[in-house]
Coordinates of C-alpha atoms and ligand atoms in Angstrom, one line a residue:
X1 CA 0.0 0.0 0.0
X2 CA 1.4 3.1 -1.1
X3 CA 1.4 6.4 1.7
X4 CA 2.9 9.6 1.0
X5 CA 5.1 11.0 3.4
X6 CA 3.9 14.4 2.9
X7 CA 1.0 16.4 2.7
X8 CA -0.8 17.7 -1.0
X9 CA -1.0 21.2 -0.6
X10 CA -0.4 24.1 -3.7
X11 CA -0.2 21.1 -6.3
X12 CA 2.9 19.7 -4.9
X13 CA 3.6 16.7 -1.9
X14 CA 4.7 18.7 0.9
X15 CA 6.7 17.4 3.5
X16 CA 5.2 18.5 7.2
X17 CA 5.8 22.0 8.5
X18 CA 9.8 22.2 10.0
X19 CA 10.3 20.0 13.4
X20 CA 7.3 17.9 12.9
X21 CA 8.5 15.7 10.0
X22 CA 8.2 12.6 12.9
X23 CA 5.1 13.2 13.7
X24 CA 3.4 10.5 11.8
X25 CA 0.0 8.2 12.0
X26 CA -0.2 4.6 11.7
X27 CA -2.5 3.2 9.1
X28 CA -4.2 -0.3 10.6
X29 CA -5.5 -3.1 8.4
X30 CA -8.7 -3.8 10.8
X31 CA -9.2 -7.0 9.4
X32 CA -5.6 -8.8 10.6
X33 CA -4.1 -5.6 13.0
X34 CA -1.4 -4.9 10.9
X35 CA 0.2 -1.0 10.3
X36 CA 0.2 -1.0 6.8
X37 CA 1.9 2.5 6.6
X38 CA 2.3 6.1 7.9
X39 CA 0.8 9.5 7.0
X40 CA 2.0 12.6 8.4
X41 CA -0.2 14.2 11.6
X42 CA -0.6 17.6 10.3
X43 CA -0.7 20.2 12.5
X44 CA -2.5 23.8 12.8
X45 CA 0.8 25.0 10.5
X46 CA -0.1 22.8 7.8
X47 CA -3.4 23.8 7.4
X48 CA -2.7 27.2 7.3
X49 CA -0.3 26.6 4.4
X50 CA -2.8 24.7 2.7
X51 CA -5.9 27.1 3.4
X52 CA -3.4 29.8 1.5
X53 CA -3.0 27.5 -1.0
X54 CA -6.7 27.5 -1.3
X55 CA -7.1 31.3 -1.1
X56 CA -4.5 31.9 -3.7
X57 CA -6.1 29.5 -6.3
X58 CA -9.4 30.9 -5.2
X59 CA -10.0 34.0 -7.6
X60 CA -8.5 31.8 -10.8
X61 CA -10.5 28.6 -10.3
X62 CA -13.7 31.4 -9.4
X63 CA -13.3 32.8 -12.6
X64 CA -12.8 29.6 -15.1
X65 CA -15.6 28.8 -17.4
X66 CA -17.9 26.4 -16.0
X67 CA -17.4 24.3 -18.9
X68 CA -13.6 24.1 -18.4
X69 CA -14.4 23.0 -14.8
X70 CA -16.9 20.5 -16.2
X71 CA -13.9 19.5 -18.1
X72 CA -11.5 18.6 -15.0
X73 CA -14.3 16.9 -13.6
X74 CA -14.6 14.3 -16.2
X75 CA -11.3 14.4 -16.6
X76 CA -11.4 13.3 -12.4
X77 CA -14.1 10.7 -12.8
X78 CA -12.1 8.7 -15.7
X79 CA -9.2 9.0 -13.1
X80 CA -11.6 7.2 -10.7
X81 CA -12.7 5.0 -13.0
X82 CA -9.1 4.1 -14.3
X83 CA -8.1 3.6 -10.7
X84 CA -10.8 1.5 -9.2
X85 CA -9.2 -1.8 -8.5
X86 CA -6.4 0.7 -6.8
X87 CA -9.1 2.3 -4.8
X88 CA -11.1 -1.1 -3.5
X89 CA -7.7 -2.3 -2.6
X90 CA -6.7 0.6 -0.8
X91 CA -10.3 0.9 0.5
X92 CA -10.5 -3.0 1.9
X93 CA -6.6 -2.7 3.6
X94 CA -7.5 0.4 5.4
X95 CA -11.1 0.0 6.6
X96 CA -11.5 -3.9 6.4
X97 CA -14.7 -4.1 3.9
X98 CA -14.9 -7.3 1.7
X99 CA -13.1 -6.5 -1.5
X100 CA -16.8 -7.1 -3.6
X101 CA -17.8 -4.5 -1.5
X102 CA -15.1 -2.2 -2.2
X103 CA -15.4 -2.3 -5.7
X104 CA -19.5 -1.9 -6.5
X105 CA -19.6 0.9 -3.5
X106 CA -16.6 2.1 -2.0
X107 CA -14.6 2.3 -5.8
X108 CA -18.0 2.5 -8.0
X109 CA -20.2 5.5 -6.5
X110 CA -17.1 8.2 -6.3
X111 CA -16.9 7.5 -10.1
X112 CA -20.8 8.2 -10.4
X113 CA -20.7 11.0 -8.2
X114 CA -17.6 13.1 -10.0
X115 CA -20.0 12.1 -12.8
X116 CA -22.6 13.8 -11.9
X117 CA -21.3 16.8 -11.3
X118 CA -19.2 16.8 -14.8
X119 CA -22.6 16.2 -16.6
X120 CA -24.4 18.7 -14.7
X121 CA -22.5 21.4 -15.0
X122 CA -23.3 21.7 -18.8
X123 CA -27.0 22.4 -18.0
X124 CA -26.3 24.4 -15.3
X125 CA -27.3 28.2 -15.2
X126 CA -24.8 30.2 -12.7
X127 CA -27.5 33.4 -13.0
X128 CA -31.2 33.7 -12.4
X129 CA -34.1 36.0 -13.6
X130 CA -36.6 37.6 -10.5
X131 CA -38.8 40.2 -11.7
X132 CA -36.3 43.5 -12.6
X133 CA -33.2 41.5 -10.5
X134 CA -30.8 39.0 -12.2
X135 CA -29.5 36.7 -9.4
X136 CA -25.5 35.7 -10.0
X137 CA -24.7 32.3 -8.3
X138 CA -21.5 32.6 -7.1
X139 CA -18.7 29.9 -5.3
X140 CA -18.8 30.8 -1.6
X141 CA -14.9 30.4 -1.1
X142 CA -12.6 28.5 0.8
X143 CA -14.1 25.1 2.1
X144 CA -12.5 23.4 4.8
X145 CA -13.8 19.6 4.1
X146 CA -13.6 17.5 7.5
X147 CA -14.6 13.3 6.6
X148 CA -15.2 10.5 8.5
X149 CA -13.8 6.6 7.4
X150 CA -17.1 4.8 6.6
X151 CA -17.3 5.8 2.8
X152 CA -13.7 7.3 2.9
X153 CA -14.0 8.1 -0.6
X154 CA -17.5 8.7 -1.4
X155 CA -17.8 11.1 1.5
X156 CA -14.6 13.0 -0.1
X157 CA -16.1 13.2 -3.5
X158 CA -20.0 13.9 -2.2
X159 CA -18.1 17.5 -1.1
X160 CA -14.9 17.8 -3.6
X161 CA -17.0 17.0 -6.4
X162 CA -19.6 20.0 -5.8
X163 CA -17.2 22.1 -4.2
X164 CA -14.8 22.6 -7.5
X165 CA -17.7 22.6 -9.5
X166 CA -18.8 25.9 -7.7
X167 CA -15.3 27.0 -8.4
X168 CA -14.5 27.2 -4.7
X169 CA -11.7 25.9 -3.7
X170 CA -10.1 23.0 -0.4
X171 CA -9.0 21.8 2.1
X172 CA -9.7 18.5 2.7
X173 CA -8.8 16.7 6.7
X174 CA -10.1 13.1 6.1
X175 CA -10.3 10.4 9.2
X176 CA -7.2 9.7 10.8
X177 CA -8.2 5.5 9.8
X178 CA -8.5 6.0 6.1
X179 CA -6.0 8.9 4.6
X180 CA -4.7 6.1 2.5
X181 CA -8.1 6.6 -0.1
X182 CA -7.4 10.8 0.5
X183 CA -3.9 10.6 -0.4
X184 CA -5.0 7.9 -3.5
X185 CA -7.7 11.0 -4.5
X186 CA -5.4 13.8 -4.1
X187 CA -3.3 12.0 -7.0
X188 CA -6.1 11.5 -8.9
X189 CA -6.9 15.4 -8.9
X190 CA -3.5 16.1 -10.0
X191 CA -3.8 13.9 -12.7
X192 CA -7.6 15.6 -13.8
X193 CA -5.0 18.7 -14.4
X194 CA -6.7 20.7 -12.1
X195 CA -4.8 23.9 -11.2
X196 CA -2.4 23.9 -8.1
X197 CA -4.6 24.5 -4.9
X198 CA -7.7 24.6 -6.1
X199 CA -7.8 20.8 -3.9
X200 CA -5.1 20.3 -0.5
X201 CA -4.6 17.5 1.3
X202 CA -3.5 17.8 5.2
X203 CA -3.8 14.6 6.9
X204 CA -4.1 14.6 11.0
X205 CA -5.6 14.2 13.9
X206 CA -9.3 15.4 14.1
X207 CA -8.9 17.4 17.7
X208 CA -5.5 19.2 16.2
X209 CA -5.7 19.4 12.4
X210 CA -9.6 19.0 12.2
X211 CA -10.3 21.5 15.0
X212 CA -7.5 24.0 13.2
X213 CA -9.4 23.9 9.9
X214 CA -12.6 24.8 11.3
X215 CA -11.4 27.5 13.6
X216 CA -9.4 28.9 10.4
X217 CA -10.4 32.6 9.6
X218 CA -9.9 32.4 6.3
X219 CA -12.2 29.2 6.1
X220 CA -15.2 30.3 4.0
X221 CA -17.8 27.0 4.2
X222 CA -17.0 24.0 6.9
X223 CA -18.3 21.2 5.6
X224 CA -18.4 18.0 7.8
X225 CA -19.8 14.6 8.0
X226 CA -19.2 12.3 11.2
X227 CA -20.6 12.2 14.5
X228 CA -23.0 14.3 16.3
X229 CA -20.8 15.1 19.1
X230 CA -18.1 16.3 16.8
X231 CA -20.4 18.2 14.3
X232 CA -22.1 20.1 17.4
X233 CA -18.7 21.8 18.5
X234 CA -18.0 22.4 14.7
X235 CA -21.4 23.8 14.2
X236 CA -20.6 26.4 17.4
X237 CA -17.6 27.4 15.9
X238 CA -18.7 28.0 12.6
X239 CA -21.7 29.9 14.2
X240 CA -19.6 32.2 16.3
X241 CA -17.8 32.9 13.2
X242 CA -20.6 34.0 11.2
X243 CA -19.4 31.1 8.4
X244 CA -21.3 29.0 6.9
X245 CA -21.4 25.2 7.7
X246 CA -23.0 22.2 6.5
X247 CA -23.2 18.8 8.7
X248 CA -24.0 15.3 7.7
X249 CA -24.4 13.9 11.2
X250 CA -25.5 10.4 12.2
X251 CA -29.0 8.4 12.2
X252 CA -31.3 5.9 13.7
X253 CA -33.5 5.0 10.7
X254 CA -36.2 3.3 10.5
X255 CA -37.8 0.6 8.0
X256 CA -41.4 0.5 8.2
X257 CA -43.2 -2.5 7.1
X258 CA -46.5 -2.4 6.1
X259 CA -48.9 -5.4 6.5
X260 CA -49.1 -5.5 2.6
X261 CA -45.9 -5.3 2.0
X262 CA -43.9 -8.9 0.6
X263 CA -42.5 -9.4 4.2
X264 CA -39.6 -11.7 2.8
X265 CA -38.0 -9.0 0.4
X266 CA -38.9 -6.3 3.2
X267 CA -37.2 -7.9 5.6
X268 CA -34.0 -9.7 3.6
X269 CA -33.0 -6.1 2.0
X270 CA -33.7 -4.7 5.4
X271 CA -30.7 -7.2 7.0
X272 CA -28.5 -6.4 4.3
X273 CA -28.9 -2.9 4.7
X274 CA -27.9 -2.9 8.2
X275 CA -25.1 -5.5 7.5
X276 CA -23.9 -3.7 4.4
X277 CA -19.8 -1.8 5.6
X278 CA -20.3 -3.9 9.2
X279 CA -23.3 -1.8 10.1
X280 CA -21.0 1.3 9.3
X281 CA -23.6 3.5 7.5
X282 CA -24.9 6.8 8.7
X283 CA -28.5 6.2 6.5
X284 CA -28.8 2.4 8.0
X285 CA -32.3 1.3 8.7
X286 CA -31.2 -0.1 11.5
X287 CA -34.9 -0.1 13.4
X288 CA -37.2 -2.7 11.7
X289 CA -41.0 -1.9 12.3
X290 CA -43.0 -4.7 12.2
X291 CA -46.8 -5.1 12.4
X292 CA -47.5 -7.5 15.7
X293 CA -49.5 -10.1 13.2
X294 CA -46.1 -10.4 10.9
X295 CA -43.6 -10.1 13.7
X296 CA -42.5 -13.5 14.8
X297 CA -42.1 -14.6 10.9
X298 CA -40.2 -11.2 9.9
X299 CA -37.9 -12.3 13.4
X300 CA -37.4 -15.6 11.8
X301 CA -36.7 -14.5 8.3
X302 CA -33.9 -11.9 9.8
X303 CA -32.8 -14.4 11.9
X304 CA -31.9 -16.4 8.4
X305 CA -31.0 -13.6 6.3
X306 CA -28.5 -12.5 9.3
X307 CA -26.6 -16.1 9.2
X308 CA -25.1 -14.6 5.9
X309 CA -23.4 -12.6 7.4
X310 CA -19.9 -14.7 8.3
X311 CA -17.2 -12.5 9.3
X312 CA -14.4 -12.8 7.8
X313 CA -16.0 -13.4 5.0
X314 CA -19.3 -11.4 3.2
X315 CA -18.9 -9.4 6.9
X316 CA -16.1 -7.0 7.9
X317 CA -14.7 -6.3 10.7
X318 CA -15.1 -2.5 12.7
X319 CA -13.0 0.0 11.1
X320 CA -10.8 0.2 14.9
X321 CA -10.5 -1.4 18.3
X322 CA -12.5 1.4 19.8
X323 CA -15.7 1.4 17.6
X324 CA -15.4 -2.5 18.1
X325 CA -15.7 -2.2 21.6
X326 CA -18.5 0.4 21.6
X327 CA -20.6 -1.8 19.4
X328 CA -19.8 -4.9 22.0
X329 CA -20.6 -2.7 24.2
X330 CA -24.0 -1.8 22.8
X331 CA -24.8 -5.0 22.2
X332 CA -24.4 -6.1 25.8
X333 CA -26.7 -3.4 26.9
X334 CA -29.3 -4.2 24.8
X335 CA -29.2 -7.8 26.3
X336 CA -29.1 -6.0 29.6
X337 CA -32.5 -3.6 29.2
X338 CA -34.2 -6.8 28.4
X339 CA -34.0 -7.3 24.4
X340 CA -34.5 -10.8 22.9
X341 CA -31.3 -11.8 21.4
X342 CA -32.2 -13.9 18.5
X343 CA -28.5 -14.1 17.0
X344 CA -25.3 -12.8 17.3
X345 CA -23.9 -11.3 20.9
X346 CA -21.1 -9.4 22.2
X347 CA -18.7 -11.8 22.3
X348 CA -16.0 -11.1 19.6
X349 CA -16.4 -13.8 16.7
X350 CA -12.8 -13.7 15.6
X351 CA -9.6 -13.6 17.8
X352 CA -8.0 -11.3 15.3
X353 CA -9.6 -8.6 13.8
X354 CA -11.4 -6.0 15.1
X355 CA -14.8 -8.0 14.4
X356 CA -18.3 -8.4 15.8
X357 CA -21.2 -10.6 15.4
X358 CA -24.2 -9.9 13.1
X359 CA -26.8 -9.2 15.6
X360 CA -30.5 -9.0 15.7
X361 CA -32.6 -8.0 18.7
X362 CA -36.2 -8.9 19.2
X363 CA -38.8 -7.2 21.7
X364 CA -37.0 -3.7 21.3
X365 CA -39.0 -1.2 22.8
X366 CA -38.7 2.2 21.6
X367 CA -37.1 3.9 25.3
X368 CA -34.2 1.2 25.0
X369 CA -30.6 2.9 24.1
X370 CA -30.4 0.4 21.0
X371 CA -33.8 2.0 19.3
X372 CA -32.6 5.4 20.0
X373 CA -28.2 5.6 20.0
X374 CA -26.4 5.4 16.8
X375 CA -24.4 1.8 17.0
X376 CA -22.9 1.9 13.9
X377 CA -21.8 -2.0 13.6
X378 CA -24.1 -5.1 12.3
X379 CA -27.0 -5.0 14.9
X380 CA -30.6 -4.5 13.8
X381 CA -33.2 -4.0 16.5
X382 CA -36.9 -5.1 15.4
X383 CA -39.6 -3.7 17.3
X384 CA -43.7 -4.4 17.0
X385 CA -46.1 -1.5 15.8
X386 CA -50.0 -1.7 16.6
X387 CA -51.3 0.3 13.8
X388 CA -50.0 2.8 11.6
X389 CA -49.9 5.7 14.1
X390 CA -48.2 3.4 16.3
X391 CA -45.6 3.0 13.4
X392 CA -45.2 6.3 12.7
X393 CA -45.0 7.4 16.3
X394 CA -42.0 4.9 16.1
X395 CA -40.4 5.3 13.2
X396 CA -40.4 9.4 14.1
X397 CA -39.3 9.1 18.1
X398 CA -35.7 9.5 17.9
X399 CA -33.4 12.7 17.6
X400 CA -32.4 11.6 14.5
X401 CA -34.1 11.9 10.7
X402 CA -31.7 10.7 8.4
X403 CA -33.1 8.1 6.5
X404 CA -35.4 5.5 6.4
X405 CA -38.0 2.7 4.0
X406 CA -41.1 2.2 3.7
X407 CA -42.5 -1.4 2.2
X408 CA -46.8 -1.5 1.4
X409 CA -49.1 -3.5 -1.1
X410 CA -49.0 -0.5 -3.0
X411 CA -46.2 2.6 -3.8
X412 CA -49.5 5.0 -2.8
X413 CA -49.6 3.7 0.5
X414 CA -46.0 3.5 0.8
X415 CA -45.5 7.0 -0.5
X416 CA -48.8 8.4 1.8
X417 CA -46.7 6.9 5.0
X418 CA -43.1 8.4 3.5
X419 CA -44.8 11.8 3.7
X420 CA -45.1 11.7 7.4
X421 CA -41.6 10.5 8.2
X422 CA -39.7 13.2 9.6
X423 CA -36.8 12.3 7.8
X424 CA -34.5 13.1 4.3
X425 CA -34.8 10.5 2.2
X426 CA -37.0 7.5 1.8
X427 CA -37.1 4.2 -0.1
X428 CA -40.1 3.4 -1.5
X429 CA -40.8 -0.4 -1.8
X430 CA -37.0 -1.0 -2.2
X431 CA -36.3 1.6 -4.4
X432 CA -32.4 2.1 -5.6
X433 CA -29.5 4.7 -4.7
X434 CA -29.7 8.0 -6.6
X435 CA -26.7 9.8 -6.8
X436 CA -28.7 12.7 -7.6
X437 CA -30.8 12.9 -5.1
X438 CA -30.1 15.5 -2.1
X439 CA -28.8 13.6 1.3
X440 CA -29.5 15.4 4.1
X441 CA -30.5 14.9 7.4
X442 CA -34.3 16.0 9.4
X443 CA -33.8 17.3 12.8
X444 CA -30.2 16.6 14.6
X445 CA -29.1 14.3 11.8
X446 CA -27.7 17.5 10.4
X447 CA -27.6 20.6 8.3
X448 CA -27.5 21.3 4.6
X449 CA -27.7 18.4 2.0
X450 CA -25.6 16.6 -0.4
X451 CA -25.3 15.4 -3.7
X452 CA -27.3 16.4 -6.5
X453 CA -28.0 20.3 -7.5
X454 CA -29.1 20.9 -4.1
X455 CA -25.4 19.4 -3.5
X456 CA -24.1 22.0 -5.9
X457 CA -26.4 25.0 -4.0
X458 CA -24.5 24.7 -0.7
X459 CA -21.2 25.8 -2.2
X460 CA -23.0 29.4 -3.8
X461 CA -23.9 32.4 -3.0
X462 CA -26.3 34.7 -3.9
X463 CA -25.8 38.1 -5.6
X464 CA -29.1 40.3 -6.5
X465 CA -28.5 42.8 -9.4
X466 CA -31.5 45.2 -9.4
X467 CA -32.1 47.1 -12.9
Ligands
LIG501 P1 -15.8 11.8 14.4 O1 -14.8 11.9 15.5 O2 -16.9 12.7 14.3 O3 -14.9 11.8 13.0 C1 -15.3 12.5 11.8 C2 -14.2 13.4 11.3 O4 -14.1 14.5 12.2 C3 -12.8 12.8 11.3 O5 -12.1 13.3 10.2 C4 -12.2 13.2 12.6 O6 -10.8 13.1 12.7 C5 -12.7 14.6 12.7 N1 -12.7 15.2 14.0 C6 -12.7 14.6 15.2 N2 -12.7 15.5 16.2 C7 -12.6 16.7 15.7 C8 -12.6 18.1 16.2 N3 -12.6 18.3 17.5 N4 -12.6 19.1 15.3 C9 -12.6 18.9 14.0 N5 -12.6 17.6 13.4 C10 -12.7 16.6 14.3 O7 -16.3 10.3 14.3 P2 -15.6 9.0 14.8 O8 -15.0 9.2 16.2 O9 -14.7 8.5 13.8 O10 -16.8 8.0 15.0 C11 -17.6 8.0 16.1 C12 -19.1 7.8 15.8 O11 -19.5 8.8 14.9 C13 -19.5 6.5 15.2 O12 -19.6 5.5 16.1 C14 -20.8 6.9 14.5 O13 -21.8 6.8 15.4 C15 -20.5 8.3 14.1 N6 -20.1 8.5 12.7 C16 -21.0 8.9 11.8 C17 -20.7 9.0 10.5 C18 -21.6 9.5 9.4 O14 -21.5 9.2 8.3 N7 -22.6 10.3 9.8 C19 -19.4 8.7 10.0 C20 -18.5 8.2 11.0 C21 -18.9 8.1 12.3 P3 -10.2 11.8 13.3 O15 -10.4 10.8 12.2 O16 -8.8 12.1 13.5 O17 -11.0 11.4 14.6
LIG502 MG1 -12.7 10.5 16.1

């Protein structure tokens, strides 16, 4: 596995700012422990090299023509696409998911994504008409891009890809588990051709490099996806700032099934949802709603679809040591409030490997801390409805509006419930991934949206000329 030892910022590999060149971090393979490299912990000095980067290429990259930007863009998404066996590879080493995995998601969306944005760019009208006022859309700036490890890539590209389409300009601090994927994208920019620091890399610790990019002045847009606790502090600092911020924070979503619904399909795509990246998805439907007449047959057909699941094999281990405990630790107190384990358990399934067992609890009640805390690992909680309010009382009791599903007889009746969900985005009777549609989260799953043109709206603007 190839890792840089320095840090991409002005076009060039930078070694870290003078007397820190030691300070390194150790890249794990969570799947067999071992450190399969360094990357340099970049410190407040290096993001302030790279945010000037980034303010120097700023006017430039503001003023190309949208079309030449388009152009880089494609020019990024064939990179992608060249590199894809590159990516899963460096995607499965660093954060342990199966290498099939790694290539249809982890390697395949980026590729749709940068896509996306390449191809919408051409349509794309950077002015509007209102009455006697033309309305210019313009890039909001410097973005200071802080990313979590669960979809290392994806999550890089869902606010590169929009960013420089904008013509802003950024800095990018990825998770301290997966700079690998970063450092793999940051080549793959500088091959696109785009200019020099119109894209920096500083890799680092999230409380030092992290906290310094989001406390930079000269940060225009903070754009974050991770955990609640993390995107609270960065929302108060962007606030106190007067800067904008957008924040793709976590979820507890739920899959609503219907009593018309086909229960089997319901409930098997409902497992592998949760199972999907070891339970490591923000959107995860990890509360299944079941109507009391259906429940003990949707508890046995999860029960079967969850046996799958063999880690080690179609199931990866947790990305760290840490998350691995928390999800044990989860999964011990859910046995402990009185949930009906019906397979898996805390014990560790592996002796190496930061693995856990795919889990699935019965007779959840909605108070219990596994139908309301974010887990993130392979454990699906099912819990009984009474009627439809009942459900939707459910399904919209938590802090959390991320995500969610809803399976009926009919799409009507699916989409009827769907409207009541207090929640971002919704799959209709098992409907697919849309890379254009806006991800976003209801309530204190977070702030702004990505993807999509409403993707492309959080990095402008607005400027009102009156004639
Ligand atoms: P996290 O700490 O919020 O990490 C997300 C990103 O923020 C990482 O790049 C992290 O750097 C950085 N960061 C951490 N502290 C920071 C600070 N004080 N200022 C600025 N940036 C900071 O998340 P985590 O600890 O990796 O995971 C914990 C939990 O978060 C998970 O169990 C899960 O519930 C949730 N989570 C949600 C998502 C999601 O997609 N919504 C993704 C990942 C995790 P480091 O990598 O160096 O910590
Ligand atoms: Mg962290």
């Amino acid at each position: 596995m190839k890792a840089h030892d320095g840090m991409y910022i002005g076009g060039e590999w930078r070694p870290p700012a003078a007397g820190r060149e030691g300070d390194t971090i150790a890249v794990v393979n969570p799947a067999d422990e071992q450190v399969i490299g360094h990357v340099p912990a970049g410190t407040a000095e290096d993001v302030d090299a790279a945010v000037r980067a980034a303010r120097a290429a700023f006017p430039g990259w503001a003023a190309t023509p949208p079309a030449e930007r388009a152009a880089r863009l494609a020019a990024l998404r064939d990179v992608l696409a060249a590199r894809k066996d590159e990516i899963a590879g460096t995607v499965t080493a660093e954060l342990g998911s199966p290498p099939a995995f790694s290539e249809a998601v982890h390697a395949g969306t980026p590729v749709a994504v940068a896509g996306s944005y390449a191809d919408m760019l051409a349509g794309y009208s950077f002015e509007e008409k209102a009455g006697n006022s033309t309305v210019l859309l313009e890039p909001v700036g410097v973005v200071g891009a802080i990313t979590p490890w669960n979809y290392p890539l994806h999550q890089i590209v869902a606010k590169a890809a929009p960013a420089l389409a904008a013509g802003c300009t950024l800095v990018l601090k990825p998770a301290e588990d997966t700079p690998l994927v970063a450092q793999l994208f940051a080549e793959a920019v500088d091959e696109a051709g785009f200019p020099a620091g119109v894209f920096n890399l500083v890799t680092g610790l999230g409380p030092v490099a992290g906290q310094a990019l989001a406390e930079h002045a000269d940060v225009d847009l903070v754009s974050f996806t991770g955990s609640t606790a993390v995107g609270r502090r960065i929302g108060a600092i962007a606030g106190a700032a007067v800067k904008r911020v957008a924040l793709e924070l976590g979820g507890k979503s739920a899959n609503v099934i219907l009593p018309g619904a086909d229960l089997a399909r319901a409930v098997n795509v409902g497992v592998a949802n949760v199972m999907a990246n070891s339970g490591q998805t923000c959107s995860a439907w990890t509360r299944m709603l079941v109507h009391t007449d259906q429940y003990e047959e949707a508890v046995a057909l999860a029960k079967k679809a969850a046996a799958k699941y063999v880690p080690g094999e179609r199931l990866g281990p947790l990305v760290n040591a840490k998350q691995q405990e928390r999800v044990r630790g989860y999964i011990a107190k859910g046995v402990e409030q009185g949930a009906r384990l019906v397979t898996g358990g805390p014990e560790a399934p592996r002796e190496t490997g930061y693995y856990v067992q795919p889990t699935v609890f019965a007779d959840v009640t909605p108070d219990m801390a596994i139908a309301q805390e974010e887990i993130f690992g392979p454990v699906l909680s099912i819990l009984r409805y009474e009627d439809e309010e009942d459900a939707l009382r459910i399904a919209n009791g938590t802090v959390y509006g991320l995500a969610g599903a809803v399976w009926a007889g009919t799409e009507e009746e699916a989409v009827a419930f769907a409207r009541r969900m207090e929640t971002g985005q919704v799959d209709i009777n098992g409907g697919r991934f849309n890379p254009l549609a806006p991800f976003g989260g209801y309530k204190q799953s977070g702030v702004g949206r990505e993807l999509g043109t409403h993707g492309l709206a959080e990095f402008l603007q607005t400027k009102s000329l009156q004639f």
